CSV table of C-alpha atoms in Angstrom, one decimal:
chain,number,residue,atom,x,y,z
A,1,MET,CA,-26.2,4.6,-3.0
A,2,PRO,CA,-27.2,3.9,0.6
A,3,ILE,CA,-24.3,3.3,2.9
A,4,SER,CA,-26.0,0.1,4.2
A,5,ARG,CA,-25.6,-1.5,0.7
A,6,ALA,CA,-22.1,-0.3,0.4
A,7,LEU,CA,-21.1,-2.0,3.6
A,8,LEU,CA,-21.7,-5.4,2.1
A,9,VAL,CA,-18.5,-5.2,0.1
A,10,ALA,CA,-16.3,-4.7,3.2
A,11,PRO,CA,-15.0,-8.3,3.2
A,12,LEU,CA,-13.5,-7.6,-0.2
A,13,VAL,CA,-11.1,-5.1,1.4
A,14,LEU,CA,-10.8,-5.8,5.1
A,15,CYS,CA,-9.1,-9.1,4.3
A,16,LEU,CA,-7.7,-4.7,3.1
A,17,LEU,CA,-3.3,-6.6,1.8
A,18,ALA,CA,6.8,-26.7,-5.5
A,19,LEU,CA,9.8,-24.2,-5.6
A,20,GLY,CA,10.9,-22.3,-8.6
A,21,SER,CA,13.2,-19.4,-9.2
A,22,THR,CA,14.8,-17.3,-11.9
A,23,SER,CA,17.7,-14.9,-11.7
A,24,LEU,CA,19.6,-12.6,-14.0
A,25,PRO,CA,23.0,-14.1,-15.1
A,26,SER,CA,24.8,-11.3,-13.4
A,27,GLU,CA,23.3,-12.1,-10.0
A,28,PRO,CA,24.0,-15.0,-7.6
A,29,HIS,CA,21.0,-17.3,-7.5
A,30,LEU,CA,20.8,-18.2,-3.8
A,31,THR,CA,20.6,-15.6,-1.1
A,32,PRO,CA,19.4,-15.8,2.5
A,33,ALA,CA,16.1,-14.2,1.4
A,34,SER,CA,15.6,-17.1,-1.1
A,35,SER,CA,15.9,-19.6,1.8
A,36,TYR,CA,13.0,-17.8,3.6
A,37,LEU,CA,10.5,-18.0,0.8
A,38,PRO,CA,9.4,-21.6,1.5
A,39,ARG,CA,8.6,-20.6,5.1
A,40,LEU,CA,6.2,-18.0,3.8
A,41,VAL,CA,4.4,-20.8,2.0
A,42,VAL,CA,4.6,-23.5,4.7
A,43,GLU,CA,4.4,-21.5,7.9
A,44,GLY,CA,2.5,-18.6,6.5
A,45,ARG,CA,0.1,-20.9,4.7
A,46,ALA,CA,0.3,-18.8,1.5
A,47,PRO,CA,-0.3,-20.6,-1.8
A,48,ALA,CA,2.8,-18.9,-3.4
A,49,ALA,CA,5.3,-16.2,-2.6
A,50,ALA,CA,7.8,-14.2,-4.6
A,51,PHE,CA,10.3,-11.3,-4.3
A,52,LEU,CA,12.4,-9.0,-6.5
A,53,ALA,CA,15.5,-7.5,-5.1
A,54,ARG,CA,17.4,-4.7,-6.9
A,55,ARG,CA,20.6,-2.9,-6.1
A,56,ASN,CA,20.8,-0.8,-9.3
A,57,PRO,CA,18.2,1.9,-8.7
A,58,ARG,CA,18.0,3.0,-12.4
A,59,GLY,CA,17.9,-0.4,-14.0
A,60,HIS,CA,15.2,-2.9,-14.7
A,61,GLY,CA,15.2,-6.5,-13.4
A,62,GLY,CA,17.2,-7.8,-10.4
A,63,LEU,CA,17.1,-11.0,-8.5
A,64,TYR,CA,13.7,-12.7,-8.6
A,65,ASP,CA,12.8,-15.8,-6.7
A,66,SER,CA,9.5,-17.6,-5.9
A,67,ALA,CA,8.1,-20.5,-3.9
A,68,GLY,CA,4.8,-22.3,-4.4
A,69,THR,CA,3.0,-22.5,-7.8
A,70,GLY,CA,1.1,-20.2,-10.1
A,71,ILE,CA,3.0,-17.0,-9.4
A,72,HIS,CA,5.3,-15.2,-11.9
A,73,ALA,CA,7.7,-12.3,-12.0
A,74,ALA,CA,5.6,-10.2,-14.3
A,75,ASP,CA,2.3,-10.6,-12.5
A,76,ARG,CA,0.0,-7.7,-11.8
A,77,PHE,CA,-1.4,-7.8,-8.3
A,78,ARG,CA,-3.3,-5.7,-5.9
A,79,ALA,CA,-0.9,-3.8,-3.6
A,80,GLY,CA,-3.4,-2.4,-1.0
A,81,SER,CA,-2.1,0.3,1.2
A,82,ILE,CA,1.0,0.9,-0.9
A,83,THR,CA,-1.4,3.2,-2.6
A,84,LYS,CA,-0.7,5.6,0.3
A,85,SER,CA,2.9,6.2,-0.8
A,86,PHE,CA,1.7,7.2,-4.3
A,87,VAL,CA,-1.0,9.6,-2.9
A,88,ALA,CA,1.5,11.1,-0.4
A,89,THR,CA,3.9,11.7,-3.3
A,90,VAL,CA,1.3,13.6,-5.3
A,91,VAL,CA,0.3,15.7,-2.2
A,92,LEU,CA,3.9,16.6,-1.6
A,93,GLN,CA,4.4,17.6,-5.2
A,94,LEU,CA,1.3,19.9,-5.0
A,95,ALA,CA,2.8,21.4,-1.8
A,96,ALA,CA,6.1,22.1,-3.7
A,97,GLU,CA,4.1,23.8,-6.4
A,98,GLY,CA,2.3,26.0,-3.9
A,99,GLU,CA,-1.1,24.5,-4.8
A,100,LEU,CA,-1.7,23.5,-1.1
A,101,GLY,CA,0.1,23.8,2.2
A,102,LEU,CA,0.8,20.9,4.6
A,103,ASP,CA,-0.5,23.1,7.4
A,104,ASP,CA,-3.7,23.8,5.6
A,105,SER,CA,-6.7,22.5,7.4
A,106,VAL,CA,-9.1,19.9,6.0
A,107,GLU,CA,-11.8,22.5,6.3
A,108,ASP,CA,-9.8,24.8,4.0
A,109,HIS,CA,-10.2,22.4,1.1
A,110,LEU,CA,-13.3,20.3,2.1
A,111,PRO,CA,-15.6,22.7,4.0
A,112,GLY,CA,-18.2,20.9,6.1
A,113,VAL,CA,-17.0,17.4,5.3
A,114,VAL,CA,-15.3,16.5,8.6
A,115,HIS,CA,-17.6,17.6,11.5
A,116,GLY,CA,-19.7,16.2,14.3
A,117,HIS,CA,-19.1,13.7,17.1
A,118,GLY,CA,-16.0,15.5,18.3
A,119,ASN,CA,-14.5,15.7,14.8
A,120,SER,CA,-13.5,19.0,13.3
A,121,GLY,CA,-11.8,19.5,9.9
A,122,ALA,CA,-10.8,23.0,11.0
A,123,LEU,CA,-8.5,21.4,13.6
A,124,ILE,CA,-6.9,18.8,11.3
A,125,THR,CA,-4.1,19.6,9.0
A,126,LEU,CA,-3.0,17.9,5.8
A,127,ARG,CA,0.2,17.1,7.7
A,128,ALA,CA,-1.9,15.2,10.2
A,129,LEU,CA,-3.6,13.3,7.5
A,130,LEU,CA,-0.3,12.4,5.8
A,131,THR,CA,1.2,11.2,9.1
A,132,HIS,CA,-1.8,9.4,10.6
A,133,THR,CA,-2.0,11.9,13.5
A,134,SER,CA,-5.4,13.3,12.8
A,135,GLY,CA,-7.1,11.0,15.4
A,136,LEU,CA,-9.9,10.2,12.9
A,137,TYR,CA,-11.7,6.9,13.2
A,138,ASP,CA,-10.7,4.3,10.6
A,139,TYR,CA,-13.9,3.8,8.5
A,140,MET,CA,-12.6,0.3,7.7
A,141,ALA,CA,-13.1,-0.7,11.3
A,142,ALA,CA,-16.8,0.0,11.1
A,143,LEU,CA,-17.4,-2.4,8.2
A,144,PRO,CA,-18.7,-6.0,8.7
A,145,VAL,CA,-16.3,-8.8,8.0
A,146,THR,CA,-18.5,-11.9,8.1
A,147,ASP,CA,-20.2,-12.2,4.7
A,148,PRO,CA,-18.3,-14.9,2.8
A,149,ALA,CA,-20.6,-14.7,-0.2
A,150,LEU,CA,-19.0,-11.5,-1.4
A,151,THR,CA,-15.4,-12.5,-1.9
A,152,GLY,CA,-15.6,-13.4,-5.6
A,153,ALA,CA,-16.3,-11.5,-8.7
A,154,ALA,CA,-18.2,-8.2,-8.5
A,155,GLY,CA,-21.9,-8.9,-8.7
A,156,PRO,CA,-25.2,-7.3,-7.7
A,157,SER,CA,-24.1,-6.8,-4.1
A,158,ALA,CA,-20.6,-5.5,-4.9
A,159,GLN,CA,-21.4,-1.8,-4.8
A,160,SER,CA,-18.7,0.8,-4.3
A,161,LEU,CA,-18.4,2.9,-1.2
A,162,SER,CA,-17.8,6.4,-2.3
A,163,PRO,CA,-15.1,8.5,-0.6
A,164,ALA,CA,-17.7,10.8,0.9
A,165,ALA,CA,-19.6,7.9,2.3
A,166,ALA,CA,-16.4,6.4,3.8
A,167,VAL,CA,-15.8,9.8,5.5
A,168,ARG,CA,-19.4,9.9,6.8
A,169,ILE,CA,-18.9,6.5,8.4
A,170,ALA,CA,-15.7,7.7,10.1
A,171,VAL,CA,-17.1,11.0,11.4
A,172,ALA,CA,-20.2,9.2,12.8
A,173,HIS,CA,-17.7,7.9,15.4
A,174,PRO,CA,-15.8,10.1,17.9
A,175,PRO,CA,-12.0,10.3,17.2
A,176,ALA,CA,-10.2,7.1,17.8
A,177,ALA,CA,-7.1,8.8,19.2
A,178,ALA,CA,-6.1,12.2,20.4
A,179,ARG,CA,-5.1,14.6,17.7
A,180,GLY,CA,-1.3,14.6,17.4
A,181,SER,CA,-0.8,11.0,18.4
A,182,TYR,CA,-0.1,8.3,15.8
A,183,ALA,CA,-3.0,6.1,14.9
A,184,TYR,CA,-3.1,4.5,11.5
A,185,SER,CA,-6.4,5.2,9.7
A,186,SER,CA,-7.3,4.8,6.1
A,187,THR,CA,-9.8,7.6,6.5
A,188,ASN,CA,-6.8,10.0,6.3
A,189,TYR,CA,-5.9,9.0,2.8
A,190,VAL,CA,-9.4,8.9,1.5
A,191,LEU,CA,-9.6,12.5,2.5
A,192,LEU,CA,-6.3,13.2,0.8
A,193,GLY,CA,-7.6,11.7,-2.4
A,194,MET,CA,-10.6,14.0,-2.2
A,195,ILE,CA,-8.4,17.0,-1.5
A,196,VAL,CA,-6.2,16.2,-4.6
A,197,GLU,CA,-9.3,16.2,-6.7
A,198,ARG,CA,-10.6,19.5,-5.2
A,199,VAL,CA,-7.2,21.2,-5.7
A,200,THR,CA,-6.4,19.9,-9.2
A,201,GLY,CA,-9.8,19.3,-10.7
A,202,HIS,CA,-8.7,15.8,-11.5
A,203,ALA,CA,-9.3,12.4,-9.8
A,204,TYR,CA,-6.3,11.4,-7.6
A,205,GLY,CA,-5.8,8.4,-9.9
A,206,THR,CA,-5.3,10.8,-12.9
A,207,GLU,CA,-2.8,12.8,-10.9
A,208,ILE,CA,-0.9,9.6,-9.9
A,209,ARG,CA,-0.7,8.5,-13.5
A,210,ARG,CA,0.4,11.9,-14.7
A,211,ARG,CA,2.9,12.6,-12.0
A,212,VAL,CA,4.3,9.2,-11.1
A,213,ILE,CA,3.3,6.3,-13.3
A,214,VAL,CA,4.0,7.9,-16.7
A,215,PRO,CA,7.3,9.7,-15.8
A,216,LEU,CA,8.7,6.5,-14.2
A,217,GLY,CA,7.4,4.2,-17.0
A,218,LEU,CA,5.5,2.0,-14.6
A,219,THR,CA,3.7,0.1,-17.3
A,220,GLY,CA,2.3,-2.6,-14.9
A,221,THR,CA,0.8,-0.1,-12.4
A,222,SER,CA,-2.8,1.2,-12.6
A,223,LEU,CA,-5.6,2.6,-10.5
A,224,PRO,CA,-8.5,0.3,-11.4
A,225,GLY,CA,-11.4,2.4,-10.3
A,226,ALA,CA,-14.5,0.3,-11.0
A,227,ARG,CA,-12.6,-2.5,-12.8
A,228,SER,CA,-13.0,-5.7,-10.8
A,229,THR,CA,-10.6,-7.8,-13.0
A,230,LEU,CA,-6.8,-7.7,-12.9
A,231,PRO,CA,-4.9,-6.8,-16.1
A,232,LEU,CA,-2.9,-9.5,-17.7
A,233,PRO,CA,-0.6,-11.2,-16.8
A,234,HIS,CA,-1.7,-12.0,-13.3
A,235,ALA,CA,-1.9,-15.0,-11.0
A,236,ARG,CA,-4.9,-16.1,-9.0
A,237,ALA,CA,-5.5,-14.5,-5.7
A,238,TYR,CA,-6.9,-16.3,-2.7
A,239,HIS,CA,-8.6,-15.6,0.7
A,240,ARG,CA,-8.2,-18.2,3.5
A,241,SER,CA,-11.4,-18.5,5.6
A,242,GLY,CA,-11.4,-19.1,9.3
A,243,ASP,CA,-11.8,-22.8,8.6
A,244,GLY,CA,-8.7,-22.9,6.4
A,245,THR,CA,-10.6,-23.0,3.1
A,246,LEU,CA,-9.0,-21.1,0.2
A,247,ARG,CA,-11.4,-19.2,-2.0
A,248,ASP,CA,-10.5,-17.5,-5.3
A,249,VAL,CA,-10.9,-13.7,-4.9
A,250,THR,CA,-9.0,-12.7,-8.0
A,251,SER,CA,-11.9,-10.4,-9.2
A,252,ILE,CA,-13.1,-7.9,-6.6
A,253,ASP,CA,-14.4,-4.4,-6.6
A,254,PRO,CA,-11.6,-2.3,-5.1
A,255,ARG,CA,-13.4,1.0,-4.9
A,256,ILE,CA,-14.2,0.7,-1.2
A,257,ALA,CA,-10.4,1.0,-0.6
A,258,GLY,CA,-10.0,4.0,-3.0
A,259,ALA,CA,-7.1,6.3,-2.3
A,260,ALA,CA,-6.2,4.2,0.8
A,261,GLY,CA,-5.6,1.0,-1.1
A,262,GLU,CA,-6.8,0.3,-4.6
A,263,ILE,CA,-3.6,0.3,-6.6
A,264,VAL,CA,-2.5,-2.6,-8.9
A,265,SER,CA,1.2,-3.0,-9.6
A,266,THR,CA,4.1,-5.4,-10.2
A,267,LEU,CA,7.2,-6.3,-8.2
A,268,ASP,CA,9.5,-4.5,-10.7
A,269,ASP,CA,7.3,-1.3,-10.8
A,270,LEU,CA,7.2,-1.1,-7.0
A,271,ASP,CA,11.0,-1.6,-6.7
A,272,ARG,CA,11.5,1.2,-9.2
A,273,PHE,CA,8.9,3.5,-7.6
A,274,TYR,CA,10.5,3.3,-4.1
A,275,ALA,CA,14.0,3.6,-5.6
A,276,ALA,CA,12.9,6.8,-7.3
A,277,LEU,CA,11.1,8.1,-4.3
A,278,LEU,CA,13.8,7.5,-1.8
A,279,GLY,CA,16.5,8.5,-4.4
A,280,GLY,CA,15.0,12.0,-4.5
A,281,ARG,CA,13.8,11.8,-8.1
A,282,LEU,CA,10.2,12.6,-7.4
A,283,LEU,CA,10.3,15.4,-4.8
A,284,PRO,CA,12.3,18.6,-4.2
A,285,PRO,CA,14.6,18.6,-1.2
A,286,ALA,CA,12.2,20.3,1.2
A,287,GLN,CA,9.4,17.9,0.4
A,288,GLN,CA,11.8,14.9,0.5
A,289,SER,CA,12.8,16.0,4.0
A,290,ALA,CA,9.1,16.1,5.0
A,291,LEU,CA,8.5,12.7,3.5
A,292,LEU,CA,11.0,11.1,5.8
A,293,ASP,CA,10.3,13.2,8.9
A,294,THR,CA,8.8,10.9,11.5
A,295,ARG,CA,8.8,13.4,14.4
A,296,THR,CA,5.1,14.2,14.0
A,297,ALA,CA,4.2,10.5,14.4
A,298,GLY,CA,6.6,9.9,17.2
A,299,GLY,CA,9.0,8.0,14.9
A,300,ALA,CA,6.4,5.6,13.6
A,301,TYR,CA,5.5,7.1,10.2
A,302,GLY,CA,6.7,9.7,7.8
A,303,MET,CA,4.3,10.8,5.0
A,304,GLY,CA,3.0,7.7,3.1
A,305,ILE,CA,6.1,5.8,4.1
A,306,HIS,CA,7.5,4.4,7.4
A,307,PRO,CA,10.8,3.2,8.8
A,308,GLN,CA,11.6,-0.2,10.2
A,309,GLU,CA,14.8,-0.8,12.1
A,310,LEU,CA,16.1,-4.3,11.7
A,311,SER,CA,18.1,-6.3,14.2
A,312,CYS,CA,21.4,-5.5,12.5
A,313,GLY,CA,20.9,-1.8,12.9
A,314,THR,CA,19.8,-1.1,9.3
A,315,THR,CA,16.7,0.9,8.9
A,316,VAL,CA,14.6,0.3,5.8
A,317,TRP,CA,11.8,2.6,4.5
A,318,GLY,CA,8.7,1.6,2.6
A,319,HIS,CA,5.1,0.4,3.1
A,320,GLY,CA,3.0,-2.7,3.3
A,321,GLY,CA,-0.2,-3.4,1.6
A,322,ARG,CA,-3.0,-6.0,2.3
A,323,ILE,CA,-6.2,-6.3,0.4
A,324,THR,CA,-8.3,-9.4,-0.3
A,325,GLY,CA,-6.1,-12.0,-1.9
A,326,SER,CA,-2.8,-10.1,-1.7
A,327,ARG,CA,-0.2,-9.1,0.9
A,328,VAL,CA,2.8,-7.0,-0.3
A,329,ARG,CA,5.7,-5.4,1.5
A,330,ALA,CA,8.2,-3.0,-0.2
A,331,ALA,CA,11.3,-1.9,1.7
A,332,ALA,CA,14.4,0.1,0.7
A,333,THR,CA,17.5,1.7,2.1
A,334,ARG,CA,17.1,5.4,2.8
A,335,ASP,CA,19.0,6.3,-0.4
A,336,GLY,CA,16.9,4.0,-2.5
A,337,ARG,CA,19.9,2.1,-3.8
A,338,HIS,CA,18.8,-1.3,-2.4
A,339,VAL,CA,15.1,-2.1,-2.8
A,340,PHE,CA,13.3,-5.3,-2.0
A,341,THR,CA,9.6,-6.1,-2.6
A,342,PHE,CA,7.9,-9.4,-1.9
A,343,ARG,CA,4.3,-10.6,-2.2
A,344,VAL,CA,2.1,-13.5,-1.4
A,345,ASN,CA,-1.1,-14.3,-3.3
A,346,THR,CA,-3.3,-14.3,-0.2
A,347,ASP,CA,-4.2,-11.7,2.4
A,348,PHE,CA,-1.8,-13.6,4.7
A,349,PRO,CA,-3.0,-12.7,8.2
A,350,GLY,CA,-0.5,-13.3,11.0
A,351,GLY,CA,2.6,-13.2,8.7
A,352,ARG,CA,4.4,-10.2,10.1
A,353,ARG,CA,7.1,-12.2,12.0
A,354,LEU,CA,8.0,-14.0,8.8
A,355,GLU,CA,8.0,-10.7,6.8
A,356,THR,CA,10.5,-9.2,9.2
A,357,ALA,CA,12.6,-12.3,9.0
A,358,LEU,CA,12.7,-12.0,5.2
A,359,LEU,CA,13.6,-8.3,5.4
A,360,GLU,CA,16.4,-9.1,7.8
A,361,ALA,CA,17.7,-11.9,5.6
A,362,GLU,CA,17.8,-9.5,2.6
A,363,PHE,CA,19.2,-6.4,4.3
A,364,CYS,CA,21.3,-7.9,7.1
A,365,ALA,CA,22.6,-10.8,5.0
A,366,ARG,CA,21.8,-13.0,7.9
A,367,ARG,CA,21.7,-16.7,7.3
A,368,PRO,CA,18.3,-18.2,8.1
A,369,THR,CA,17.9,-20.4,11.2
């Protein structure tokens, strides 16, 4: 498929992430985080917002709360760049098995794929891809964002952008940053997905299911591939245009995001995934150490996961995700014993201040102001 047609679906991903509540009888209903949810709806202009907090890393459930209408605890939703945490887990498992090395070059596994315009796969390691220190241009930045006609169900124009085509877009540009410096780029994880397939003979989605989803029993998590619809149950998802209009974008073609952002999940599944990952149940000690080592990225990012220091001195680890119609943030203590995931059913631009306030309300037990 020509790249020019594939670019038409960029808006689907570049937008690429009444009060009601329920709680388990064993948990208190109102928490400081609960008091912040209405602000996500009112100040963040999100139709609805919800969170699930868990302090028992091996159990199901926890404290759930929501604001707005049409959003439920068991909903499946698009989790965007949280996909990167799953991909990094698979790559680190393969490293533990000796199937690849973190200091292997991209050229070792994908000869000739990254070259030209100052780019060289021979000079970029898998470690650099995992930590966003490759310098590679983010292919997402080259895609147009102004076609409002393509924000609904997949139709004749909703063509997928293949991983190889995404990389070609990236390497048609000179590096966006010096190698070794941190610069977030979805191109890195598209390449990692390709490397997983080259090493294992299976698509990265197959390896994520086999190695993470099935062992953890994440029954609400899937890699949709070409499927434009969300599995049931799910709420509606909305994109807010520049003029403030909300448009239903529940059905989109997520393939343009691929290994950088296509995953579908639930609040409970994401809580349990990060509890397992940070609790050391998915990686051997050496790879667990690499996961959390932020030195390569100057403290900004580990491998598929990043730290955030809160005002009370607590550091939480996790990832955010934004894709058309959905914004998600998962955060956990370093031992995985306290996990918190929240979502809104819009791409929610400009909501980072409120997100940080919500995390601080949860992890610092700070009363809202």
